[in-house]
PDB file of C-alpha atoms and ligand atoms in Angstrom:
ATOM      1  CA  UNK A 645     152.138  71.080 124.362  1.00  0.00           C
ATOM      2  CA  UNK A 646     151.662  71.752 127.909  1.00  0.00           C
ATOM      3  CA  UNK A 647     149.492  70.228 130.259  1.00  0.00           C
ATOM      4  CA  UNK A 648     148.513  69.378 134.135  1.00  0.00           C
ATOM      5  CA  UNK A 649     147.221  65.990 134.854  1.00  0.00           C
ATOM      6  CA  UNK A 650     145.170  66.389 138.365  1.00  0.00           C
ATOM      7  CA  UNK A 651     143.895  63.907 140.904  1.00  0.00           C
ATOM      8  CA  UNK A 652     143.756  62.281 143.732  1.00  0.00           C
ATOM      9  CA  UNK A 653     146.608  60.374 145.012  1.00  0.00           C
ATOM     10  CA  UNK A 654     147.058  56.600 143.235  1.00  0.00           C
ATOM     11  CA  UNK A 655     144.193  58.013 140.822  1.00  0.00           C
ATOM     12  CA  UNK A 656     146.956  57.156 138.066  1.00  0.00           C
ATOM     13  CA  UNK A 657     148.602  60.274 137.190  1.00  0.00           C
ATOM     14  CA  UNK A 658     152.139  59.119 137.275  1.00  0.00           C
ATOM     15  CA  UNK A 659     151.600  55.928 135.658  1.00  0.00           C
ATOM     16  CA  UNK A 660     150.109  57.880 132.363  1.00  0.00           C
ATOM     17  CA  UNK A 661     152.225  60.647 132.860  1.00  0.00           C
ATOM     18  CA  UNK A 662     155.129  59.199 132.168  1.00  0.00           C
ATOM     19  CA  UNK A 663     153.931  57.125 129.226  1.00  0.00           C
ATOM     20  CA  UNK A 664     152.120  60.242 127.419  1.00  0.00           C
ATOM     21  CA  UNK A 665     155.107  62.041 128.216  1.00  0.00           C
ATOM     22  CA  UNK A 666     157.632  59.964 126.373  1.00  0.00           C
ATOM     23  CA  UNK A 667     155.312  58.949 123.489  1.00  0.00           C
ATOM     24  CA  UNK A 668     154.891  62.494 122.963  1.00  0.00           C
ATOM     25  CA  UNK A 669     158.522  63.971 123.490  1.00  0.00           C
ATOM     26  CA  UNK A 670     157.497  66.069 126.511  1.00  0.00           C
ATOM     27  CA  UNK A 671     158.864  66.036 129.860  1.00  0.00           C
ATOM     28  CA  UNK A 672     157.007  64.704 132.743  1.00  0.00           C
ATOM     29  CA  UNK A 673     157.207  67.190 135.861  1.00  0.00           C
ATOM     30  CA  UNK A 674     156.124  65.160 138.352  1.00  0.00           C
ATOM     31  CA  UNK A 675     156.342  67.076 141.899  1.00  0.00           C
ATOM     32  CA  UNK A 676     156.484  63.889 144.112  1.00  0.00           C
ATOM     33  CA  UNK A 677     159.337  62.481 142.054  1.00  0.00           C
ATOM     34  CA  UNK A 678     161.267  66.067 142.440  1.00  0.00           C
ATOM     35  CA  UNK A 679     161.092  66.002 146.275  1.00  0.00           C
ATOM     36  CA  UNK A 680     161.576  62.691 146.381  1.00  0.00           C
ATOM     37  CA  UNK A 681     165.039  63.288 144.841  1.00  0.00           C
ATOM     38  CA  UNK A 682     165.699  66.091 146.529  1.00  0.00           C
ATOM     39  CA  UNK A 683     165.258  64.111 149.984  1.00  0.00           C
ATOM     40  CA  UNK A 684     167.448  61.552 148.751  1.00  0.00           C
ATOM     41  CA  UNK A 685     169.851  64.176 147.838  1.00  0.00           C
ATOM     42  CA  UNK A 686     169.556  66.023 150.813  1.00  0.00           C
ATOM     43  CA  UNK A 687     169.238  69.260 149.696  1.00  0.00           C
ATOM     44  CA  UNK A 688     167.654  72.637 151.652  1.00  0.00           C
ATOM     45  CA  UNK A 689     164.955  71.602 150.046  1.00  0.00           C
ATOM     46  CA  UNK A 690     164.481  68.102 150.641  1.00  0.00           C
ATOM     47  CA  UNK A 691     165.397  68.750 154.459  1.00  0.00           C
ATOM     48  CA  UNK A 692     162.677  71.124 154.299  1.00  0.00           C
ATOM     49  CA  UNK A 693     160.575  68.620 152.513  1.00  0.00           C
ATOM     50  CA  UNK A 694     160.985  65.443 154.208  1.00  0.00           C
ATOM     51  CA  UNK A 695     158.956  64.954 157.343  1.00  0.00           C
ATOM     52  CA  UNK A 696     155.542  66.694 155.590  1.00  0.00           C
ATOM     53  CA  UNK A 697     156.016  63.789 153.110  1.00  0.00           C
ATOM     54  CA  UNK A 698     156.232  61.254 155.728  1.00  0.00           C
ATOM     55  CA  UNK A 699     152.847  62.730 157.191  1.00  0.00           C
ATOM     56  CA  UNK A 700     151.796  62.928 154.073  1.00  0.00           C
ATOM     57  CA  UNK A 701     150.871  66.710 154.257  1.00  0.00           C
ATOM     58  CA  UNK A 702     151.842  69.491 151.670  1.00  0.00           C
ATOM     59  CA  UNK A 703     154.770  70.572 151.692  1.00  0.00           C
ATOM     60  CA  UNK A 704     155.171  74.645 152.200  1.00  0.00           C
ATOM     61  CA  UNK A 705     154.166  76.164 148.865  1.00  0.00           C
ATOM     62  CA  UNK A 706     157.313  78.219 148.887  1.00  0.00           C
ATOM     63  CA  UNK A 707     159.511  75.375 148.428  1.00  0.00           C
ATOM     64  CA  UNK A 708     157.311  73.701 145.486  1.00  0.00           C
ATOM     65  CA  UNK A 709     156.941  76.688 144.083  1.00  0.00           C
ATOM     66  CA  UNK A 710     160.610  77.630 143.291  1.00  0.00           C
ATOM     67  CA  UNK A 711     161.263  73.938 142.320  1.00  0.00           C
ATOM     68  CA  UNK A 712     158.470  73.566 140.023  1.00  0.00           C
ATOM     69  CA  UNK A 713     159.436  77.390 137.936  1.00  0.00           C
ATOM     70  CA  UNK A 714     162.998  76.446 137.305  1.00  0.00           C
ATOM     71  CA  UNK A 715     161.521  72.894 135.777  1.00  0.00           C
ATOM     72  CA  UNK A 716     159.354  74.628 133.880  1.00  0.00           C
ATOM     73  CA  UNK A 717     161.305  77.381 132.332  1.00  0.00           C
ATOM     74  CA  UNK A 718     163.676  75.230 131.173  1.00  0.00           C
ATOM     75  CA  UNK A 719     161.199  72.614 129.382  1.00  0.00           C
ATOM     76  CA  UNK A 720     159.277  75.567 128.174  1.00  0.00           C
ATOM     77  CA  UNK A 721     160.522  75.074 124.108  1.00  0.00           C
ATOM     78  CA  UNK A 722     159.986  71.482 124.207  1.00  0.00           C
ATOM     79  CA  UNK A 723     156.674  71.121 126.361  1.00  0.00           C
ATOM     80  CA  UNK A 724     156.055  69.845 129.732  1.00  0.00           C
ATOM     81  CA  UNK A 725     153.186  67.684 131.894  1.00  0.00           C
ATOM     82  CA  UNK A 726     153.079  68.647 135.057  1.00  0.00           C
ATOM     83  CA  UNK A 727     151.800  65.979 137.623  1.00  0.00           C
ATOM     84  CA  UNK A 728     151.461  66.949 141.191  1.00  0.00           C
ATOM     85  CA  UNK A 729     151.226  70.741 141.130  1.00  0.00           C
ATOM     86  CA  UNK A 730     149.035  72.379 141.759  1.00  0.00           C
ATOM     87  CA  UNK A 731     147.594  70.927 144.786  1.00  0.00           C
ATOM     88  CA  UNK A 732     146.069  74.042 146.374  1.00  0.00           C
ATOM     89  CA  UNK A 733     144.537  77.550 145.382  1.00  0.00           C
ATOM     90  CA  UNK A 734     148.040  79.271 145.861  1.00  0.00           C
ATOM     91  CA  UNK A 735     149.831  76.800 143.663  1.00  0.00           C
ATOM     92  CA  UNK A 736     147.489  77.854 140.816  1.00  0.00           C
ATOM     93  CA  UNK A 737     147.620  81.141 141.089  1.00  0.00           C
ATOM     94  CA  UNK A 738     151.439  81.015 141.592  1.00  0.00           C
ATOM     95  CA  UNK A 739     151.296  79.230 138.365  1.00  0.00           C
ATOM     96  CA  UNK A 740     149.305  81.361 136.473  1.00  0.00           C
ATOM     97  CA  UNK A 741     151.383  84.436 137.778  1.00  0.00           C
ATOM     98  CA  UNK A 742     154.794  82.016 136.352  1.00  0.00           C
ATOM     99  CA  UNK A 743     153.570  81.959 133.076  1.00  0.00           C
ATOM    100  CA  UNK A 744     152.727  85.510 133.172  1.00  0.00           C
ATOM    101  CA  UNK A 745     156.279  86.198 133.680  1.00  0.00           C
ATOM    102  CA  UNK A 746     157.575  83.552 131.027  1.00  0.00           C
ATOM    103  CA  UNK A 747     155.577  85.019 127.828  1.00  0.00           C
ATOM    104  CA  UNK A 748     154.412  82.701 125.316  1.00  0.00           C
ATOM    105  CA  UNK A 749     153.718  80.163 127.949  1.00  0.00           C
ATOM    106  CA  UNK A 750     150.177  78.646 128.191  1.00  0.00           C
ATOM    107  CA  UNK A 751     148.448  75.651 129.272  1.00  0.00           C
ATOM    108  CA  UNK A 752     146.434  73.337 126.497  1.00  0.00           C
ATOM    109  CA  UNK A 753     145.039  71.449 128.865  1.00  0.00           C
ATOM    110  CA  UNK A 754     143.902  70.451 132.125  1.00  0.00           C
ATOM    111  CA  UNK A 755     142.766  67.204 132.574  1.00  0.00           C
ATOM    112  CA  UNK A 756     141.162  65.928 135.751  1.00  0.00           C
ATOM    113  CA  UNK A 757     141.367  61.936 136.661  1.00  0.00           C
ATOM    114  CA  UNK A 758     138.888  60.868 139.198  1.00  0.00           C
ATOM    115  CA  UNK A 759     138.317  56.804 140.268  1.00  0.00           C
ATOM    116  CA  UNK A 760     136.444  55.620 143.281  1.00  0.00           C
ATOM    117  CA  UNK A 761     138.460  55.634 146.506  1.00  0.00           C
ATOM    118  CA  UNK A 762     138.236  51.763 147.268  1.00  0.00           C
ATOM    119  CA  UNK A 763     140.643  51.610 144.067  1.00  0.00           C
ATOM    120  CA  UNK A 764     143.069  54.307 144.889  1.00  0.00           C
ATOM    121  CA  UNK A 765     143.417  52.692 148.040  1.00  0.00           C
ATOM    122  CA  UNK A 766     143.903  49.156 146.565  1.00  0.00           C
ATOM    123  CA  UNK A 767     146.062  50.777 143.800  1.00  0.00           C
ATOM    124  CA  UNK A 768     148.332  52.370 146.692  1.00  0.00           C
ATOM    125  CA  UNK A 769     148.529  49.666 148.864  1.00  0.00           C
ATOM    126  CA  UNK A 770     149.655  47.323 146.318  1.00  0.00           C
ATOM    127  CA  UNK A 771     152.375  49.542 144.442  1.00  0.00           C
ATOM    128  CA  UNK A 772     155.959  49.220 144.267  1.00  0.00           C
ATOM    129  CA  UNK A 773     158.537  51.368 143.021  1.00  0.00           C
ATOM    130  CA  UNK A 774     162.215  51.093 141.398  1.00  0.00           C
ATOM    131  CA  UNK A 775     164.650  52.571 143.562  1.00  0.00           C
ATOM    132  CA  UNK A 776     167.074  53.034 140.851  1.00  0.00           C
ATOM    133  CA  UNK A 777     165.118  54.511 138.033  1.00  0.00           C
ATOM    134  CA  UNK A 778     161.617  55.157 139.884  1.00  0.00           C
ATOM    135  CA  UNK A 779     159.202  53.317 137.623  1.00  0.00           C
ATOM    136  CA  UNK A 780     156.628  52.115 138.749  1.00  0.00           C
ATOM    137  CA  UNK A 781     154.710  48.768 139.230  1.00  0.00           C
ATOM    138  CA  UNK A 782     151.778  47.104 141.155  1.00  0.00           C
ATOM    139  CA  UNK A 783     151.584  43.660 143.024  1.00  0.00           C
ATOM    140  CA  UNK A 784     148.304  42.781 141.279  1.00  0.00           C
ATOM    141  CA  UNK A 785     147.399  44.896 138.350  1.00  0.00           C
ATOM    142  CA  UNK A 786     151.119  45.529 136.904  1.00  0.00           C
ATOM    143  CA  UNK A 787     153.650  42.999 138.862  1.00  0.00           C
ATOM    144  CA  UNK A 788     157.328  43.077 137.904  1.00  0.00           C
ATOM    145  CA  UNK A 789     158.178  39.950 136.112  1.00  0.00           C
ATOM    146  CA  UNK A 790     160.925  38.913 138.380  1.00  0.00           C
ATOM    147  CA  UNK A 791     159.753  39.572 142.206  1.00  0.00           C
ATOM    148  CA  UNK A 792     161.392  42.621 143.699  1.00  0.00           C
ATOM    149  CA  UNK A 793     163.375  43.784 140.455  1.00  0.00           C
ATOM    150  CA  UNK A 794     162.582  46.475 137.858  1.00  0.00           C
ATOM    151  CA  UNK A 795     161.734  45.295 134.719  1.00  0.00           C
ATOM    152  CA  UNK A 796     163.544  48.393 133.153  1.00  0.00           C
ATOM    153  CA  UNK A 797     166.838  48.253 134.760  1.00  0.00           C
ATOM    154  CA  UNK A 798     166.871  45.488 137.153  1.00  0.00           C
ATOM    155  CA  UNK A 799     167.261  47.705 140.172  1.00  0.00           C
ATOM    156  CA  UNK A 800     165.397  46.573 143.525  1.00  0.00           C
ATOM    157  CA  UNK A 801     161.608  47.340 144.390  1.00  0.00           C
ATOM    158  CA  UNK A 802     160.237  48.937 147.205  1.00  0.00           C
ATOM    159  CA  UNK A 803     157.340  50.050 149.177  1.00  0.00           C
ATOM    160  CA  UNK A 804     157.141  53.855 149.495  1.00  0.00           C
ATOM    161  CA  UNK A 805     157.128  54.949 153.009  1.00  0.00           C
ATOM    162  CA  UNK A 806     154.118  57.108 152.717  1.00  0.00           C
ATOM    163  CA  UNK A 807     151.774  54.040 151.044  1.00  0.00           C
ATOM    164  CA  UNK A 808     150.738  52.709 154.609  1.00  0.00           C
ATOM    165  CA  UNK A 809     147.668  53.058 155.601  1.00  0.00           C
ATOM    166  CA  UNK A 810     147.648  55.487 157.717  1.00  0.00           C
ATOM    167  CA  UNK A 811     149.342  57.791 155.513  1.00  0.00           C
ATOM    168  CA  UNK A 812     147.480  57.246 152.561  1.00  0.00           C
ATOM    169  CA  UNK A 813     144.258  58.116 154.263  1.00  0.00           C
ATOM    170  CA  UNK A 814     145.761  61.406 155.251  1.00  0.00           C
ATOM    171  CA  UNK A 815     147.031  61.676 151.442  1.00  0.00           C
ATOM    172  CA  UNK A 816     143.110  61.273 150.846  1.00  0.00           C
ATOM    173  CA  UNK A 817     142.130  64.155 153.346  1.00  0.00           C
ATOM    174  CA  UNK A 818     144.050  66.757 152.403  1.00  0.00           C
ATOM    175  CA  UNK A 819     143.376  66.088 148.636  1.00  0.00           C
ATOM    176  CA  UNK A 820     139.530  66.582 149.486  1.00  0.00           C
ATOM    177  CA  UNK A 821     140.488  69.567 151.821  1.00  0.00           C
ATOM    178  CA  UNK A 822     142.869  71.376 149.695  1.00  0.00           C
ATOM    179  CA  UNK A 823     143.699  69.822 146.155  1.00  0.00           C
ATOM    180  CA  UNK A 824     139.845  69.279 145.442  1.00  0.00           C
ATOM    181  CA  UNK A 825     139.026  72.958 145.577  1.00  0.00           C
ATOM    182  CA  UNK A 826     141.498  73.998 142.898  1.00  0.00           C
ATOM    183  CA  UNK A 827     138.626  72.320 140.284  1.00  0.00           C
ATOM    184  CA  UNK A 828     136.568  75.193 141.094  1.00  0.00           C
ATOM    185  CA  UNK A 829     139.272  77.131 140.041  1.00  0.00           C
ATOM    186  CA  UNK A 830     140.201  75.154 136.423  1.00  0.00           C
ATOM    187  CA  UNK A 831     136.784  74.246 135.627  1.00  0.00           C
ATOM    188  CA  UNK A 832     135.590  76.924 133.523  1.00  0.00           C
ATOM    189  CA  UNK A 833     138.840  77.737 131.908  1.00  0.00           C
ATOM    190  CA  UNK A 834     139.903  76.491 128.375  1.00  0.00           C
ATOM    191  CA  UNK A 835     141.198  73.081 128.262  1.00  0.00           C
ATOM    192  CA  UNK A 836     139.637  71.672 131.365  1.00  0.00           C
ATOM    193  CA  UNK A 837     138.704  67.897 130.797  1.00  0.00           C
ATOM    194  CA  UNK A 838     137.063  65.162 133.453  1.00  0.00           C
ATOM    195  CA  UNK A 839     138.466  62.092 133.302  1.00  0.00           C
ATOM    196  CA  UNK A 840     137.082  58.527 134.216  1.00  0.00           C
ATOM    197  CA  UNK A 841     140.306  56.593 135.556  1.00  0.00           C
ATOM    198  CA  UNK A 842     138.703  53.539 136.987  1.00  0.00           C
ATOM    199  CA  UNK A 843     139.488  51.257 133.997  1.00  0.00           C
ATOM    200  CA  UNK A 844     142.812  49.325 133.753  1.00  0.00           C
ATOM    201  CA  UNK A 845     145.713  51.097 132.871  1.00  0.00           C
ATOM    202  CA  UNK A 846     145.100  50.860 128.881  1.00  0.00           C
ATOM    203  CA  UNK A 847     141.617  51.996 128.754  1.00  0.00           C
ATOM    204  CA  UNK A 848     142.729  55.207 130.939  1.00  0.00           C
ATOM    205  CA  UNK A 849     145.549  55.734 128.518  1.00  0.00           C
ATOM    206  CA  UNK A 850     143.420  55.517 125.401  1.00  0.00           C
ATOM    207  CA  UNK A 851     140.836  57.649 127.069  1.00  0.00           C
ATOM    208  CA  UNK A 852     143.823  60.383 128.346  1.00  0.00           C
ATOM    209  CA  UNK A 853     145.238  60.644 124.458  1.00  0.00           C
ATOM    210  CA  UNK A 854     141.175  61.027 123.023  1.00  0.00           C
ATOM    211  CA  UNK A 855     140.926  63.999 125.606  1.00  0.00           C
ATOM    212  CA  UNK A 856     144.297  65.645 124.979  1.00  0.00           C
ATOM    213  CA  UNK A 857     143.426  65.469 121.333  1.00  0.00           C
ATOM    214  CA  UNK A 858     139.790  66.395 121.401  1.00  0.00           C
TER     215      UNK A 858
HETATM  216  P1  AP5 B1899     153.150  62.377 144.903  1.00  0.00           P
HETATM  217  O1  AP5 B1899     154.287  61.491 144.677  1.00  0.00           O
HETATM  218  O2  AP5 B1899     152.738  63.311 143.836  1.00  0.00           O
HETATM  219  O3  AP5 B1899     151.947  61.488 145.394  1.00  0.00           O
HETATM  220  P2  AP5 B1899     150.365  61.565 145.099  1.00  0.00           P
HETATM  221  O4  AP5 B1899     149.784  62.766 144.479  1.00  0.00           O
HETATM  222  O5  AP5 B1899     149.816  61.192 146.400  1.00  0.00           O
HETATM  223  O6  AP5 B1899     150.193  60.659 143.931  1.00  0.00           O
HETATM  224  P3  AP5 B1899     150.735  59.233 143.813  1.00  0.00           P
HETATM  225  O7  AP5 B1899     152.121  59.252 143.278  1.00  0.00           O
HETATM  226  O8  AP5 B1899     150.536  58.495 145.106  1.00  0.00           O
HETATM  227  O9  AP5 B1899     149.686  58.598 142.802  1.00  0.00           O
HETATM  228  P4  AP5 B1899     149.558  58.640 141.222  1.00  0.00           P
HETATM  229  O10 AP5 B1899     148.277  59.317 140.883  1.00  0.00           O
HETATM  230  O11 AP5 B1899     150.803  59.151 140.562  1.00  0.00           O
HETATM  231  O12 AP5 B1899     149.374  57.090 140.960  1.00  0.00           O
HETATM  232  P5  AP5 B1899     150.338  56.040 140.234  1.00  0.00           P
HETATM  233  O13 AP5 B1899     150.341  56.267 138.768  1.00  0.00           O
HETATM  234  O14 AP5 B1899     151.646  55.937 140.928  1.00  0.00           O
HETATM  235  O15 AP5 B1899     153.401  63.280 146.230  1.00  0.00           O
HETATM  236  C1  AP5 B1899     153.949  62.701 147.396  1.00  0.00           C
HETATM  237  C2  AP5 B1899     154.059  63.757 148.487  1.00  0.00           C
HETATM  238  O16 AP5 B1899     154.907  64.837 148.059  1.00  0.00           O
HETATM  239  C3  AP5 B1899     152.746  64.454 148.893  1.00  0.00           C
HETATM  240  O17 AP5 B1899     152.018  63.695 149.842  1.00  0.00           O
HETATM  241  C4  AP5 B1899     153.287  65.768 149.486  1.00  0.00           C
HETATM  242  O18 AP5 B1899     153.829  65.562 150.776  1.00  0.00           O
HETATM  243  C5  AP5 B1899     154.439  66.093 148.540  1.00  0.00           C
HETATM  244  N1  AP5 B1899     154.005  66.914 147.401  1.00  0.00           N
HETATM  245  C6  AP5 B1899     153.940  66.525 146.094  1.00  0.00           C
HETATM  246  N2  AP5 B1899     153.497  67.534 145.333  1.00  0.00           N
HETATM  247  C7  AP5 B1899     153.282  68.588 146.152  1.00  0.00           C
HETATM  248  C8  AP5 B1899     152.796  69.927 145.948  1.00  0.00           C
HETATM  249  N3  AP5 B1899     152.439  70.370 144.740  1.00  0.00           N
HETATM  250  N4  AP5 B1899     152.680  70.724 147.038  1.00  0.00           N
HETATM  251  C9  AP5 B1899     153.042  70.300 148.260  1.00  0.00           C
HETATM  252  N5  AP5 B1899     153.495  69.047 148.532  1.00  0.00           N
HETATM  253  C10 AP5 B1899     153.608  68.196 147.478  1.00  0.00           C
HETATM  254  O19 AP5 B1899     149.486  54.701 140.501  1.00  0.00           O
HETATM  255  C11 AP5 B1899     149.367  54.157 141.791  1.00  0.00           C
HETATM  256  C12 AP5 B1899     149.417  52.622 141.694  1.00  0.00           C
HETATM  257  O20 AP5 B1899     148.264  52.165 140.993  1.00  0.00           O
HETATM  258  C13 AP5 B1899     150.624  52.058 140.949  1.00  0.00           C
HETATM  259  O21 AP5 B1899     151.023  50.868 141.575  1.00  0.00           O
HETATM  260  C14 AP5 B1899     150.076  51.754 139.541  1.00  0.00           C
HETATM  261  O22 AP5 B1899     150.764  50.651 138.956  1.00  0.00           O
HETATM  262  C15 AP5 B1899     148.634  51.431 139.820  1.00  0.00           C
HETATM  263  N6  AP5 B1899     147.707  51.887 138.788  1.00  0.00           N
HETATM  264  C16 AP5 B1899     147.756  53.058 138.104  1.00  0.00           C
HETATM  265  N7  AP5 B1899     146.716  53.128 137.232  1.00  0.00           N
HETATM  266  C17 AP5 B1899     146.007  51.983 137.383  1.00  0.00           C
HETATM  267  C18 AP5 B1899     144.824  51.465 136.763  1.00  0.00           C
HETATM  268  N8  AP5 B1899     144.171  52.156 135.809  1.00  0.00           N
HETATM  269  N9  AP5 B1899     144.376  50.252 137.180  1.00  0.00           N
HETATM  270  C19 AP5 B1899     145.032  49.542 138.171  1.00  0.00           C
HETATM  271  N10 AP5 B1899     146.160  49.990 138.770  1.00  0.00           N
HETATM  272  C20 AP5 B1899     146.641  51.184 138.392  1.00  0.00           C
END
């Protein structure tokens, strides 16, 4: 099974991305987490990366682009979600022309996850990540049970540089400029879903599973 979850940033995509992803024995491609580690590793393409994800603007499809295709080719037996990509017209396209290349290779679905923007901003403001093994948590509405340390693997919480306020409203911008237009794009094809993600994190998750399925 392959799909693309699609959103708006803190709309949830990571949070049920990784869970559908390892109760259903897929991989989670999640494009944020993939720069993110190529920053830390300073690689070309976290150098190239870095200071459009402080802005919070896109970074150059080019780079994505390649990153994304070796990720999926090499998931493509065993099935993959992709979270974070596409985020603009090209991306899709590029896509489209990646599985044209890899035969066999399709997309089952597409769902969309939309919530109002008063909660992604609360849900951004208030989240904190592991450094070690990058799960996630909120202050609020998923708080680690020790303050500051994963419950996972005990490794130390932090804010991500790019969840203060200024940033995140730019985060919202450019999703309405450039993400938001890719719907037009998806929302005729097979597979396209909507998705109400403004209930808590087990209501979205039941709802996510009933679409995939359906
Ligand atoms: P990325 O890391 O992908 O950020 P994003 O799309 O802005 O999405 P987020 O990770 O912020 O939100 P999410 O939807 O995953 O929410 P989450 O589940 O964490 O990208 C970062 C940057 O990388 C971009 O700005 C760009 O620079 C670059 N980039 C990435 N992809 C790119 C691409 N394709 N092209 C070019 N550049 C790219 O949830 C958020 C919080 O809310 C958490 O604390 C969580 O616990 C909580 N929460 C989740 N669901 C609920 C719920 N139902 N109720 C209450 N709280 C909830």
């Amino acid at each position: 099974m392959n799909l693309v979850l699609f959103g708006p940033p803190g709309v949830g995509k990571g949070t049920q991305g990784e869970r559908f992803s390892s109760e259903n024995g897929i991989s989670h491609l999640a494009m944020g987490n993939i720069l993110r580690a190529a920053v830390r590793d300073v690689t070309e393409a976290g150098k190239q990366a870095e200071a459009y994800m402080d802005a919070g603007k896109l970074v150059p499809d080019n780079v994505v682009v390649s990153m994304i295709e070796d990720r999926i080719v090499e998931n493509a037996t065993s099935g993959f979600l992709l979270d974070g990509f596409p985020r603009n017209l090209a991306q899709a396209e590029a896509l489209d022309a990646m599985f044209a290349r890899h035969h066999g290779l399709t997309l089952d679905k597409i769902v969309c996850m939309d919530a109002p923007e008063n909660d992604l901003l609360k849900r951004l403001s208030g989240r904190l990540v592991c450094r070690a093994c990058g799960f996630g948590f909120h202050r609020h509405y998923s708080p680690p049970r020790e303050v500051g340390r994963c419950d996972r693997c005990g490794g130390k919480l932090y804010q991500r540089e790019d969840d203060c306020e200024d940033v995140i409203a730019n985060r919202l911008h450019i999703y309405r400029n450039q993400t938001a237009p890719v719907l037009a794009y998806y929302k005729d094809k097979p597979g396209f879903v909507r998705l109400d993600a403004s209930g808590d994190m087990q209501v979205v998750y039941t709802a996510l599973t009933e679409a995939v399925e359906g």
